[in-house]
Short mmCIF file of C-alpha atoms and ligand atoms in Angstrom, two decimals:
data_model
loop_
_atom_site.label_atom_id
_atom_site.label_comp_id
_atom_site.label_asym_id
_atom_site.label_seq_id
_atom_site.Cartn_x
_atom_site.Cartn_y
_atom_site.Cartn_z
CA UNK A 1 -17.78 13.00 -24.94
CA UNK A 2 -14.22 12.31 -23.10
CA UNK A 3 -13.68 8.58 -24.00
CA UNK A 4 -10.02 8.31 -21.91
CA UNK A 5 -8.46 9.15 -18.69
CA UNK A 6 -5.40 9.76 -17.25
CA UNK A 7 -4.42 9.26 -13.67
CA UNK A 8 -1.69 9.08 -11.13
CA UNK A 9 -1.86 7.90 -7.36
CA UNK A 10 1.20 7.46 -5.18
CA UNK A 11 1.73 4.08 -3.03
CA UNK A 12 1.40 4.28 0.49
CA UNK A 13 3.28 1.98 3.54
CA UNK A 14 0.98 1.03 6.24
CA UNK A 15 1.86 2.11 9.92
CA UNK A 16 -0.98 0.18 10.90
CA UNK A 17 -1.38 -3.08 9.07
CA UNK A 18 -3.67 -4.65 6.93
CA UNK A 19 -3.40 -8.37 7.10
CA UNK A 20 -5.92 -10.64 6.83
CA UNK A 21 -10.07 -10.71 5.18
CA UNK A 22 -12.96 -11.51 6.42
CA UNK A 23 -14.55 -11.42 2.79
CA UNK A 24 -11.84 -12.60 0.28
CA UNK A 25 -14.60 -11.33 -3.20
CA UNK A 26 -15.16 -8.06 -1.51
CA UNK A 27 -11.67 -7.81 0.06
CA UNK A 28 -13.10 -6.78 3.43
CA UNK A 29 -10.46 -6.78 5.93
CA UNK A 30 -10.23 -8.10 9.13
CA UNK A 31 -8.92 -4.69 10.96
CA UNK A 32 -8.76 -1.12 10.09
CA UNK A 33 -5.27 -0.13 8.56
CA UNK A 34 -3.57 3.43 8.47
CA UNK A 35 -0.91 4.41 5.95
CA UNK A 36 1.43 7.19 4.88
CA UNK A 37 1.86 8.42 1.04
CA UNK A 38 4.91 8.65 -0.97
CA UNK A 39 5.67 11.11 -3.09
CA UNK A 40 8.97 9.17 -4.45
CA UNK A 41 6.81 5.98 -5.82
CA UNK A 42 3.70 6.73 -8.14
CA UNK A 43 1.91 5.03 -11.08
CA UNK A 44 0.29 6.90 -13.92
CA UNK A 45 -2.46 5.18 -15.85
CA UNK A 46 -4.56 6.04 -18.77
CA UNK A 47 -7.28 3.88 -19.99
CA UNK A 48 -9.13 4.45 -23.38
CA UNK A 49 -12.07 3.53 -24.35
CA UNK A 50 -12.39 0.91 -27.74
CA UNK A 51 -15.55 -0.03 -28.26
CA UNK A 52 -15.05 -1.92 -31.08
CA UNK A 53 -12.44 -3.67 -29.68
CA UNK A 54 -12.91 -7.66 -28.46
CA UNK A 55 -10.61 -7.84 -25.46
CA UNK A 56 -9.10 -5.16 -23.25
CA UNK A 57 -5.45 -4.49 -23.90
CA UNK A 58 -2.55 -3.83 -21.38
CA UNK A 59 0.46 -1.90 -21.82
CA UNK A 60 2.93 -2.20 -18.50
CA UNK A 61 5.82 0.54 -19.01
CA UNK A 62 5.55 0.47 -22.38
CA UNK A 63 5.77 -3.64 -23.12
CA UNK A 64 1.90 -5.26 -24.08
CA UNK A 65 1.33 -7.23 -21.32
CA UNK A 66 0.18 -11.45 -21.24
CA UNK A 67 -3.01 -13.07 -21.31
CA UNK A 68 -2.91 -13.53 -17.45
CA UNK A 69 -1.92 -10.05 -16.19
CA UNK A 70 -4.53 -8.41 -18.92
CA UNK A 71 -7.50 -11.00 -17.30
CA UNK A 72 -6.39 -9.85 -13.98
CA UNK A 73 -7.34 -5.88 -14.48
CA UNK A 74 -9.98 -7.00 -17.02
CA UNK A 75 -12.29 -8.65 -13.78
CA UNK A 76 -11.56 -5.54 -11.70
CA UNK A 77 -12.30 -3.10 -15.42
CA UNK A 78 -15.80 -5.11 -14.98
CA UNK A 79 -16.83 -3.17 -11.97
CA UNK A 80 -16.96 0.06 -13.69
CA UNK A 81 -18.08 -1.12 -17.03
CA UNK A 82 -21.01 -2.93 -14.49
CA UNK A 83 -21.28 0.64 -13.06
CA UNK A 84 -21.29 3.12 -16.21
CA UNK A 85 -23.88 0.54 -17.83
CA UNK A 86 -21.19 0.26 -20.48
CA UNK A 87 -19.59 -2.85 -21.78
CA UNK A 88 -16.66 -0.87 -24.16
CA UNK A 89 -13.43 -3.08 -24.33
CA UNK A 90 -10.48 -0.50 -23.11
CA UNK A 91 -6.98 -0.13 -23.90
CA UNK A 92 -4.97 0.48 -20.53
CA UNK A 93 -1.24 2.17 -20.55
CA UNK A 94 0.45 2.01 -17.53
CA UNK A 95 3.84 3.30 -15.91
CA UNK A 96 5.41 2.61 -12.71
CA UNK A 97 7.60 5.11 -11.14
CA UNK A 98 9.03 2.89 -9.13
CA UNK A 99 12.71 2.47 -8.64
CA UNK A 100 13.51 -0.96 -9.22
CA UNK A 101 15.96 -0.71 -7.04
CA UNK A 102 13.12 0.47 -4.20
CA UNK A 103 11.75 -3.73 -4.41
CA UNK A 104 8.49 -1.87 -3.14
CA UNK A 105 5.16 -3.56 -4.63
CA UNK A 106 3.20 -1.44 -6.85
CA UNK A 107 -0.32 -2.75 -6.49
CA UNK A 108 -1.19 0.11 -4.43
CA UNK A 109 -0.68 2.87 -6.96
CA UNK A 110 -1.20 0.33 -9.69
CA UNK A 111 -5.07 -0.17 -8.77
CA UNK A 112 -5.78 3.31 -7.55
CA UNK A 113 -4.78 5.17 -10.38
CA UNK A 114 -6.37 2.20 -12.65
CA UNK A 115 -9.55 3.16 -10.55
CA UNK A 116 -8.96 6.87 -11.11
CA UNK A 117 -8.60 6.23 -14.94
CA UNK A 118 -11.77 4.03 -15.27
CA UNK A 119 -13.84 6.38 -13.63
CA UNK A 120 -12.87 9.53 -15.70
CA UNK A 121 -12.55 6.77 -19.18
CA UNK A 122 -16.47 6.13 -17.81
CA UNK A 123 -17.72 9.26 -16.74
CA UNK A 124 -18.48 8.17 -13.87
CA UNK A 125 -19.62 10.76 -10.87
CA UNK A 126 -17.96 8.98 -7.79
CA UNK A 127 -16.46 10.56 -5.02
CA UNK A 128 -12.85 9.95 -3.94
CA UNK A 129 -14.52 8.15 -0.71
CA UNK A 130 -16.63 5.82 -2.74
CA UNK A 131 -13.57 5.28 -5.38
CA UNK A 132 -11.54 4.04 -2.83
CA UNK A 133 -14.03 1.03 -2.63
CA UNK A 134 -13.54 0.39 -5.86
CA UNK A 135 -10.10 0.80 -5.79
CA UNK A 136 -9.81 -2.23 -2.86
CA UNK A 137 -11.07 -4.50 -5.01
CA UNK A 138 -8.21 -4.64 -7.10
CA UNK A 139 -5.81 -4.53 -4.04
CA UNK A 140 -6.89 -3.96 -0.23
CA UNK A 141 -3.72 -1.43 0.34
CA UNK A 142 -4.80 0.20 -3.12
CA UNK A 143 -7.87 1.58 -0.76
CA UNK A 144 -5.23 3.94 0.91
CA UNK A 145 -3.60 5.78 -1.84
CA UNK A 146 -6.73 7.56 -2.86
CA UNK A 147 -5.76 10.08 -0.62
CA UNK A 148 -1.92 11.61 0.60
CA UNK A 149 -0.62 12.24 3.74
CA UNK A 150 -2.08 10.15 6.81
CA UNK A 151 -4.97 7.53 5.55
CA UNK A 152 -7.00 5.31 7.78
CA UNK A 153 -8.58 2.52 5.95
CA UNK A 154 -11.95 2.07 7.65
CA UNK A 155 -12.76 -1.84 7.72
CA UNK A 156 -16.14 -1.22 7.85
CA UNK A 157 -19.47 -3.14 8.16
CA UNK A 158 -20.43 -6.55 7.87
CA UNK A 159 -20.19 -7.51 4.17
CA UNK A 160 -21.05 -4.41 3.24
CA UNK A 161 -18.69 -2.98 0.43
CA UNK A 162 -19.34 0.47 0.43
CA UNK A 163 -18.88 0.92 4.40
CA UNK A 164 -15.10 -0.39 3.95
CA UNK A 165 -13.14 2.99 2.66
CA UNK A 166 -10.53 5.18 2.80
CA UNK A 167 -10.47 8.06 4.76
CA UNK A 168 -8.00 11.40 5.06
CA UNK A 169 -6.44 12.06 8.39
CA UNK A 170 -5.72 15.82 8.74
CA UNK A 171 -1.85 16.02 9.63
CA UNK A 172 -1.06 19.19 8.15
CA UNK A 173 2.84 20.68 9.03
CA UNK A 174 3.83 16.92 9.77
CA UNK A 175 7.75 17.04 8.98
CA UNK A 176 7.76 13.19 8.12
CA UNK A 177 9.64 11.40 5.86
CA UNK A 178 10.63 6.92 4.71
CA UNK A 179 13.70 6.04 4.27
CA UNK A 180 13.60 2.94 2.46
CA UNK A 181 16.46 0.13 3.04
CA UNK A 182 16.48 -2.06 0.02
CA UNK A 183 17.63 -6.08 1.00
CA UNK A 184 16.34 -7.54 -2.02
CA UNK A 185 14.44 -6.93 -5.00
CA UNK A 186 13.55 -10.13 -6.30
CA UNK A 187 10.31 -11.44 -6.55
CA UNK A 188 8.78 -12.76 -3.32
CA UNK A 189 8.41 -16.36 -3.02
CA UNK A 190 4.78 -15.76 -1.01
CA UNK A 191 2.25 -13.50 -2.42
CA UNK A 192 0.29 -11.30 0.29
CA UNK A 193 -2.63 -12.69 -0.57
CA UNK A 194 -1.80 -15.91 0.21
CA UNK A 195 0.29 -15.21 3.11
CA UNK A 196 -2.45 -13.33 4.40
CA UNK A 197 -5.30 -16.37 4.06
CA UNK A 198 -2.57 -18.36 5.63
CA UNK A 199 -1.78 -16.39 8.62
CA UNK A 200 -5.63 -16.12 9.40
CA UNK A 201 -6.87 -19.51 9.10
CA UNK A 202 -3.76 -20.97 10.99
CA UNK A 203 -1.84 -18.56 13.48
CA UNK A 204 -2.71 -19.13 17.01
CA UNK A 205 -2.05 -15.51 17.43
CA UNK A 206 -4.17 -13.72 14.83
CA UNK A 207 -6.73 -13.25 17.48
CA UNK A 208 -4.80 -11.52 19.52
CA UNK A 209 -3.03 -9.44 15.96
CA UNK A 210 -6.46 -7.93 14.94
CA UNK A 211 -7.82 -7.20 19.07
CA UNK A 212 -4.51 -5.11 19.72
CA UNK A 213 -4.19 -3.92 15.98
CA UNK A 214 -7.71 -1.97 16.20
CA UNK A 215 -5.89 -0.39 19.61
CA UNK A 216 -2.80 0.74 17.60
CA UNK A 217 -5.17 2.44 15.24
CA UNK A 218 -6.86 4.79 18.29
CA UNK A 219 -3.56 5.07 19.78
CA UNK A 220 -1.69 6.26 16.36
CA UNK A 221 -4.76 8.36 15.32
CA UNK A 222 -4.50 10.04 18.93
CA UNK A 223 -0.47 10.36 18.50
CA UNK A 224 -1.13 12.03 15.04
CA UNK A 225 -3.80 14.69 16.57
CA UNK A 226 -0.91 15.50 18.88
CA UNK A 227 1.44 15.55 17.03
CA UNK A 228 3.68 13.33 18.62
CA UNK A 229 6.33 12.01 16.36
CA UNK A 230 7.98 9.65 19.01
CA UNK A 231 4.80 7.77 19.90
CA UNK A 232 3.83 7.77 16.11
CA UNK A 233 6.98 5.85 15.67
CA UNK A 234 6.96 3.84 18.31
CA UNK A 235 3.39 2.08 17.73
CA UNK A 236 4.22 1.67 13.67
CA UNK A 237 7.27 -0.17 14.77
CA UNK A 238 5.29 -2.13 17.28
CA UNK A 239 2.55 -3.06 15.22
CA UNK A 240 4.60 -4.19 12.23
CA UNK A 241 6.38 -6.25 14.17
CA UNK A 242 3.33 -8.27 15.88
CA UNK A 243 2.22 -8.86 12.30
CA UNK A 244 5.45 -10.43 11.22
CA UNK A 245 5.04 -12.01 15.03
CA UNK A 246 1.40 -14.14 13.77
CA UNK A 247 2.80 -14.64 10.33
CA UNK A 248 5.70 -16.65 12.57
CA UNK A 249 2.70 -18.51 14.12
CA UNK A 250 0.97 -19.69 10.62
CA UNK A 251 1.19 -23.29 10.14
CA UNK A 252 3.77 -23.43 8.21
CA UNK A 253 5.41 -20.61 9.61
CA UNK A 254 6.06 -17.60 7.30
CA UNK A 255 8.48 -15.15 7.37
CA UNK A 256 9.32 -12.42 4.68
CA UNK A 257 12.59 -11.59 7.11
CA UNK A 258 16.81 -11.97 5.23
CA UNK A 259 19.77 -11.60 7.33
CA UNK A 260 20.25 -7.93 6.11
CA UNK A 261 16.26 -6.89 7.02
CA UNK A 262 17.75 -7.62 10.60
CA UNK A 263 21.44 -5.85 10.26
CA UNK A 264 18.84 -3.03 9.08
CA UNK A 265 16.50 -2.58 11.72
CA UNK A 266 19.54 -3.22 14.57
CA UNK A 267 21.14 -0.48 12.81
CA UNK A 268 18.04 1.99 13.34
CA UNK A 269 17.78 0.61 16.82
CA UNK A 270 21.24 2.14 17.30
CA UNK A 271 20.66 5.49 15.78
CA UNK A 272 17.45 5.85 17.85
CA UNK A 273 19.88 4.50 21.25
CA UNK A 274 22.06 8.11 19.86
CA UNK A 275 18.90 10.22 19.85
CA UNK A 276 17.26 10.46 16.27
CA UNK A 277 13.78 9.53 16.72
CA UNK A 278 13.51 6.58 13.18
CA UNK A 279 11.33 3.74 13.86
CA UNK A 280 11.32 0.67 11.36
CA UNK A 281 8.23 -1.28 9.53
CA UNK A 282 8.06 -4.19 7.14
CA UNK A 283 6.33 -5.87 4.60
CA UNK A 284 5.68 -8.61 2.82
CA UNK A 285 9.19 -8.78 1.94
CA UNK A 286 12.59 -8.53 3.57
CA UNK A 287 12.95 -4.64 2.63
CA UNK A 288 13.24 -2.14 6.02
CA UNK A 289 11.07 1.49 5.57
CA UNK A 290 12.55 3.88 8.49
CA UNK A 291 9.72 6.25 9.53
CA UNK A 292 11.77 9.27 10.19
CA UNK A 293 11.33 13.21 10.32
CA UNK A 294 12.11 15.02 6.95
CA UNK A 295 14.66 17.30 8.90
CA UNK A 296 16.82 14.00 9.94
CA UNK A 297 16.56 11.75 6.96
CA UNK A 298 19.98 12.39 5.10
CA UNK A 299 21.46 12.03 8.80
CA UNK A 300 20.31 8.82 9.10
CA UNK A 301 21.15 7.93 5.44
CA UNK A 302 24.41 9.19 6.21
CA UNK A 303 24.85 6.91 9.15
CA UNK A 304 23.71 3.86 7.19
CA UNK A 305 25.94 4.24 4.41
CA UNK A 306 28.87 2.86 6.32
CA UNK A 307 26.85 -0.48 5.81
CA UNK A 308 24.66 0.01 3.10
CA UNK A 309 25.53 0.64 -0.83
CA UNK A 310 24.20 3.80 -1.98
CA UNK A 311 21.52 2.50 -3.95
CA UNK A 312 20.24 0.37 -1.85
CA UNK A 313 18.83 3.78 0.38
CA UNK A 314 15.87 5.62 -1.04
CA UNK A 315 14.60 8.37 0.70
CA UNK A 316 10.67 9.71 0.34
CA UNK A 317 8.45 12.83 1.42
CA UNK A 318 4.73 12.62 1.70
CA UNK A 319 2.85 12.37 -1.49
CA UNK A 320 -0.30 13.75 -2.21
CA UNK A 321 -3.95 11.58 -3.18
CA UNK A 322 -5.23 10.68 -6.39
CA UNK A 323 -4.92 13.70 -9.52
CA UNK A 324 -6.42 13.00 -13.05
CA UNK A 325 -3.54 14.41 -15.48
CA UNK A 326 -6.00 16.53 -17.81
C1 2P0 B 401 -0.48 -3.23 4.23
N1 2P0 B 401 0.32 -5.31 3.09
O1 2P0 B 401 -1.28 -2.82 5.10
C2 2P0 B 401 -0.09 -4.71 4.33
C3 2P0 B 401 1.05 -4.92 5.27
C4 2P0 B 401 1.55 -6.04 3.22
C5 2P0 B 401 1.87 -6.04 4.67
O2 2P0 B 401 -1.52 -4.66 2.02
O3 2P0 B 401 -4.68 -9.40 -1.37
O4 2P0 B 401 -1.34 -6.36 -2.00
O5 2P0 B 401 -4.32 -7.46 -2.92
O6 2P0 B 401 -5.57 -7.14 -0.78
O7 2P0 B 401 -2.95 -5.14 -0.48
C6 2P0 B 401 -0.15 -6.09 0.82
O8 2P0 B 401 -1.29 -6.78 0.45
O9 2P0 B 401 -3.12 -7.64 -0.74
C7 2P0 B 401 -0.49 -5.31 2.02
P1 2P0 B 401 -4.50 -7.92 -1.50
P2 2P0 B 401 -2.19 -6.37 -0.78
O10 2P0 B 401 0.04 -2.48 3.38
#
């Protein structure tokens, strides 16, 4: 019997935001999110199974990893040793692709190809649908990079886990492409998660965030059918703005924004004004993705290198969902 598997998943950037839960266990979110894949930014993940082993182990590119970060995938490594019936210890080996230099978070990948792994390491019969659930319990983006291209992230039911999933938008021929503009790298003084419990229990405006966020998600989903790039780019950059809009309401107010995340996104407002369609999102962090076409993205690069150092400008195509490696 297999006793290991091997995984990789590619991250994903939301066009349509996830910020906020209604059920902080199940990480259940407030709104229904949609996101593109990478192909640039991946993590591969294989997790053995050692059951004579005490503890789970944790290798993070290569370097065993703490008490704190192995407890932290140990809890979510629960939910399929709960599921397979099987309480084996496992050893996990893990490897970000991600430039550095990219200051992109890698919980996304991170927990879906961790979820990939377990369930092959398991042999566990799940579907990619019902992995995704699993998946968002490690990270609520991590729900998205189950699949490549266009994913919507279905908030689902209630408090009912298994109706909160990921779910592959059909967008074949799309010529789309992220450029992203690194700011800074360093570690971000406010963690999502907290930034996220913050906004919702103190913004005045996060009623109004999640109301006009579920419209963004028919009117994107509509723009993708049609394939209208324009419109695609103009309601990401809308809606990523009105989230960093009710994180500026939270009590205190939060903002992820540096000096050079605004020099950024004037800087794609002025490409746009010379007519090359690139529309900007954020983050949790001060770093600026351009959603752009694939057939304009080294223009664009181009342009920003005049204020920009080269490394700081990392381009990505669309990456595909979940793969086990053997
Ligand atoms: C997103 N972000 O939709 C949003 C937009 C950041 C801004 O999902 O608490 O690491 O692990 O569920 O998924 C980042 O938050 O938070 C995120 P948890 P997560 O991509």
């Amino acid at each position: 019997m297999e006793n290991s598997g091997l995984c990789r998943a590619h991250t994903n950037i939301a066009l349509i935001k996830y910020w906020g839960k209604r059920d902080e266990n199940l990480f259940l979110p407030m709104n229904s999110s949609l996101s593109l894949t990478l192909d640039a930014f991946y993590t591969d993940t294989k997790v053995t199974l050692e059951p004579t082993a005490e503890a789970d182990t944790f290798y993070l590119n290569g370097v065993l990893q703490g008490e704190k970060e192995t407890q932290k995938i140990a809890n979510f490594i629960d939910l399929f040793r709960h599921e397979a019936n099987n309480n084996s210890r496992v050893k996990v080996e893990s490897y970000n692709h991600v430039p550095t230099a990219a200051g992109l978070a890698s919980s996304a990948s991170a927990f879906a190809a961790l979820s990939g792994a377990c369930r092959d390491a398991f042999n566990l019969e799940l579907s990619t649908e019902v992995l995704s659930t699993f998946a968002r319990r490690g990270s609520g983006s991590a729900t998205r990079s189950l699949y490549g291209g266009f994913v919507e992230w279905n908030k689902g039911i209630d408090h009912d886990s298994l109706s909160s999933h990921a779910i592959p938008i059909d967008a074949a021929d799309w010529d789309v492409a992220m450029l992203v503009i690194a700011v800074n790298t360093g570690e971000k003084k406010l963690s999502s998660r907290v930034g996220m419990k913050q906004t919702v229990e103190t913004s005045a405006f996060y009623p109004a965030w999640v109301e006009s966020a579920e419209k963004d998600l028919i009117a994107i989903k509509d723009a993708i059918q049609a394939q209208d790039f324009i419109r695609v780019g103009e309601i990401t950059e809308a809606n990523g703005m009105k989230m960093h809009g009710t994180m500026l309401g939270a009590i205190p107010p939060i903002s992820y924004w540096e000096p050079e995340s605004v020099k950024a996104f004037q800087k794609i407002q002025e490409i746009r004004a010379q007519g090359i369609p690139c529309y900007v999102t954020m983050d949790a962090g001060p770093n600026v993705k351009v959603l752009c076409q694939g057939s304009n993205i080294e223009k664009i690069k181009k342009i920003l290198l005049k204020d920009f150092k080269p490394d700081q400008l990392i381009t990505s195509g669309v990456g595909s969902g979940i793969q086990s490696l053997k």
